mmCIF file of C-alpha atoms in Angstrom:
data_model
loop_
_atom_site.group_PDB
_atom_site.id
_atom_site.type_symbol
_atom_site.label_atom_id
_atom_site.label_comp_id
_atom_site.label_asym_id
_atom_site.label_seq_id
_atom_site.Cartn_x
_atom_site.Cartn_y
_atom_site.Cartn_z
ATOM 1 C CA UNK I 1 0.000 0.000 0.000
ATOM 2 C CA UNK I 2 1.078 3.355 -1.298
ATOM 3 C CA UNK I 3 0.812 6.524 0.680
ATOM 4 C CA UNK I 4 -0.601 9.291 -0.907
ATOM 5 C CA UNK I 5 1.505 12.891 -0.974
ATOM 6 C CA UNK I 6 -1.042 13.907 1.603
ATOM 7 C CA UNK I 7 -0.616 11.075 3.582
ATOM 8 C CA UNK I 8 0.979 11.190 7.207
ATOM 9 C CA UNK I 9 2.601 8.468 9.253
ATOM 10 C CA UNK I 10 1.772 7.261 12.447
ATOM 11 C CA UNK I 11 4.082 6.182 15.759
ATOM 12 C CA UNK I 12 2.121 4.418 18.353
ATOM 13 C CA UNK I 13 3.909 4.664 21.646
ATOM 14 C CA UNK I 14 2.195 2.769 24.392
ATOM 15 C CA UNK I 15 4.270 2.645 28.068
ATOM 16 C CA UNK I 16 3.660 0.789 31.204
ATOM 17 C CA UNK I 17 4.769 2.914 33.821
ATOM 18 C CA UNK I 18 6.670 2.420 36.693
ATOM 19 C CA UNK I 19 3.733 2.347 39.643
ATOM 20 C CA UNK I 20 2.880 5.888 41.149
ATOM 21 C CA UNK I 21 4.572 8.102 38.564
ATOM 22 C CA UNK I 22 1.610 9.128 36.693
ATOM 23 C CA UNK I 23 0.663 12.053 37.902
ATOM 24 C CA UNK I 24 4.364 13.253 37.427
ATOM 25 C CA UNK I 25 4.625 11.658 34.288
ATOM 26 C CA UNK I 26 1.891 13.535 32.987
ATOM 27 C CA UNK I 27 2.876 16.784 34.130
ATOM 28 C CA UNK I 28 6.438 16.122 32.573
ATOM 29 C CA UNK I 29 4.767 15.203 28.915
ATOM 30 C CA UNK I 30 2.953 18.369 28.632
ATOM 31 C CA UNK I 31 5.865 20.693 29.975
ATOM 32 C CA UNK I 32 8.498 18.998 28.115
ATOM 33 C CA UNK I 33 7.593 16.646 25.491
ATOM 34 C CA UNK I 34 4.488 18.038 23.752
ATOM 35 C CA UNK I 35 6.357 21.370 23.288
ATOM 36 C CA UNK I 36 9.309 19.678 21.955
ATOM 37 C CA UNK I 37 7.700 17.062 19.699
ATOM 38 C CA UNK I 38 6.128 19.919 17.967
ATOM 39 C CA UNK I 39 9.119 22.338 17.852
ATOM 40 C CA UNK I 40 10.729 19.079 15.742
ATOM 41 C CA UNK I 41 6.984 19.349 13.204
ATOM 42 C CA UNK I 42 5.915 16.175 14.848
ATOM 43 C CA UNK I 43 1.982 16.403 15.246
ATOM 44 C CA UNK I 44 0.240 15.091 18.635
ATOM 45 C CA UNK I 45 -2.574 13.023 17.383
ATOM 46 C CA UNK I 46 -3.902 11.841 21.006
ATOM 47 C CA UNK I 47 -2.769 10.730 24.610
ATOM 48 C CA UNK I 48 -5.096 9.043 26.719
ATOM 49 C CA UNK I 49 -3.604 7.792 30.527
ATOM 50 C CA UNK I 50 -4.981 4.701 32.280
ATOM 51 C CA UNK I 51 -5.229 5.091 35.531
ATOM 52 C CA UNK I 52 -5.716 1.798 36.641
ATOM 53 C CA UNK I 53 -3.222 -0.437 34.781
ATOM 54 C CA UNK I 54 -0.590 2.692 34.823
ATOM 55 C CA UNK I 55 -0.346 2.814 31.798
ATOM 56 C CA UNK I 56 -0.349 5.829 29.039
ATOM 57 C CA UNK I 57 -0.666 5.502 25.367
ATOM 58 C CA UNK I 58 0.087 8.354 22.839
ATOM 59 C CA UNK I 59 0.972 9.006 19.320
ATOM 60 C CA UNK I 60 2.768 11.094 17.074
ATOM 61 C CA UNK I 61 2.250 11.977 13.268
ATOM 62 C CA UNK I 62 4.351 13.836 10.077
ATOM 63 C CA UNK I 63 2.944 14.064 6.563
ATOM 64 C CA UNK I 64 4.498 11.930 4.179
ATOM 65 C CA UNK I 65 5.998 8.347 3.847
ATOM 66 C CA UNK I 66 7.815 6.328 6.619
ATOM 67 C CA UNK I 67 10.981 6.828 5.637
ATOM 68 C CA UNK I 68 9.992 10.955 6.312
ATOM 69 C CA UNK I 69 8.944 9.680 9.889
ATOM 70 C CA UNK I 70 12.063 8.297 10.451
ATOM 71 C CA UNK I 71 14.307 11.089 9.086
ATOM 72 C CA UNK I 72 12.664 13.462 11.376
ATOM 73 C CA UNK I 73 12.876 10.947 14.375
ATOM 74 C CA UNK I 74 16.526 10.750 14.161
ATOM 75 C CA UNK I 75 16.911 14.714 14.193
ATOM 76 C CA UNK I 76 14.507 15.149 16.965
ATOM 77 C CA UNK I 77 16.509 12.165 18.742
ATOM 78 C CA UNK I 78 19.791 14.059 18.610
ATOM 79 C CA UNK I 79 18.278 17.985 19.468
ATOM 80 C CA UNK I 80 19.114 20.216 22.345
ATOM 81 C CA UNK I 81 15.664 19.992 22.673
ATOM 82 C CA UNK I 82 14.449 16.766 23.525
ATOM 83 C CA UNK I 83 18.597 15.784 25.681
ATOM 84 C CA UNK I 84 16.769 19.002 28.148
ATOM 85 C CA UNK I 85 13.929 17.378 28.343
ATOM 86 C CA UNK I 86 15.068 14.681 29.453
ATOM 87 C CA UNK I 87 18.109 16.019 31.640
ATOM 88 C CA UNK I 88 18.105 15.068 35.315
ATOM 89 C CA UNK I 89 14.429 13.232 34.273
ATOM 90 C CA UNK I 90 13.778 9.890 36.896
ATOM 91 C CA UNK I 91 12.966 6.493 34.988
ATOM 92 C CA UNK I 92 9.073 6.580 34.917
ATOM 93 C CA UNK I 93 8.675 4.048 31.846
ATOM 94 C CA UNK I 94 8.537 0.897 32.900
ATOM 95 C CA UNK I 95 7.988 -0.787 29.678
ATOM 96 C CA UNK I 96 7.837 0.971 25.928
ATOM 97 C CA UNK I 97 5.835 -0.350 23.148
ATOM 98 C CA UNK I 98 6.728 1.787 20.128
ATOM 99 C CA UNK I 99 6.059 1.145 16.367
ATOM 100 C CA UNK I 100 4.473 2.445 13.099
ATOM 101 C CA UNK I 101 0.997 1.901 12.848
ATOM 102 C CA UNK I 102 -1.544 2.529 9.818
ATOM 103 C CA UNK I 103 -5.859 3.636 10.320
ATOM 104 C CA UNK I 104 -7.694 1.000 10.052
ATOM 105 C CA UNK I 105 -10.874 2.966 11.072
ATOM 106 C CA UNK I 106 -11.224 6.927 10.917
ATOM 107 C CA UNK I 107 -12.118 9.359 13.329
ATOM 108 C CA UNK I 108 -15.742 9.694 14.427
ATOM 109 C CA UNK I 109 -16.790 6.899 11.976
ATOM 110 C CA UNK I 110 -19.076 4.692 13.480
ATOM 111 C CA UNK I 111 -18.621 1.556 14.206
#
């Protein structure tokens, strides 16, 4: 399957979090991460938290191809940036599930 010119790619990143961090966690990813991700041109397509099993699930978009994903990935790996965002950071991820993923049902279409 071809992606259009118009087309975007998807990362799914899914973490189980080390128990109690959360709340902290949460406050980190909108100070930090969001702002960075979209200083890079990533797009924030969605984070939802789960409470219960501690875990959070989020994902991150640019237009084009994979191999566009992946170029921009490795610059936004290696900014000033994202190494501040991180700097002096605790271990709050547990577990990462990360990978590209492709629609398989749109937004708001019912189901």
């Amino acid at each position: 399957m071809s992606l259009e010119p118009s087309a975007k790619t998807v990362q799914l990143r899914r973490y189980d979090l080390v128990p109690g961090v959360l709340d902290d966690f949460l406050a980190w990813f909108h100070a930090e991460i969001v702002p960075v991700r979209t200083a890079q041109g990533f797009t924030v397509e969605f984070a939802y938290a789960d409470r219960e099993a501690e875990q959070f699930t989020w994902a991150v978009s640019v237009p084009g191809d994979a191999a566009a994903f992946t170029a921009l990935e490795q610059t936004y790996l290696a900014s000033e940036g994202r190494a501040a965002a991180f700097a002096g950071q605790p271990t709050r991820v547990a577990v990462s599930h990360v990978g590209l993923v492709e629609t398989v049902v749109e937004a708001g279409s019912r189901a």
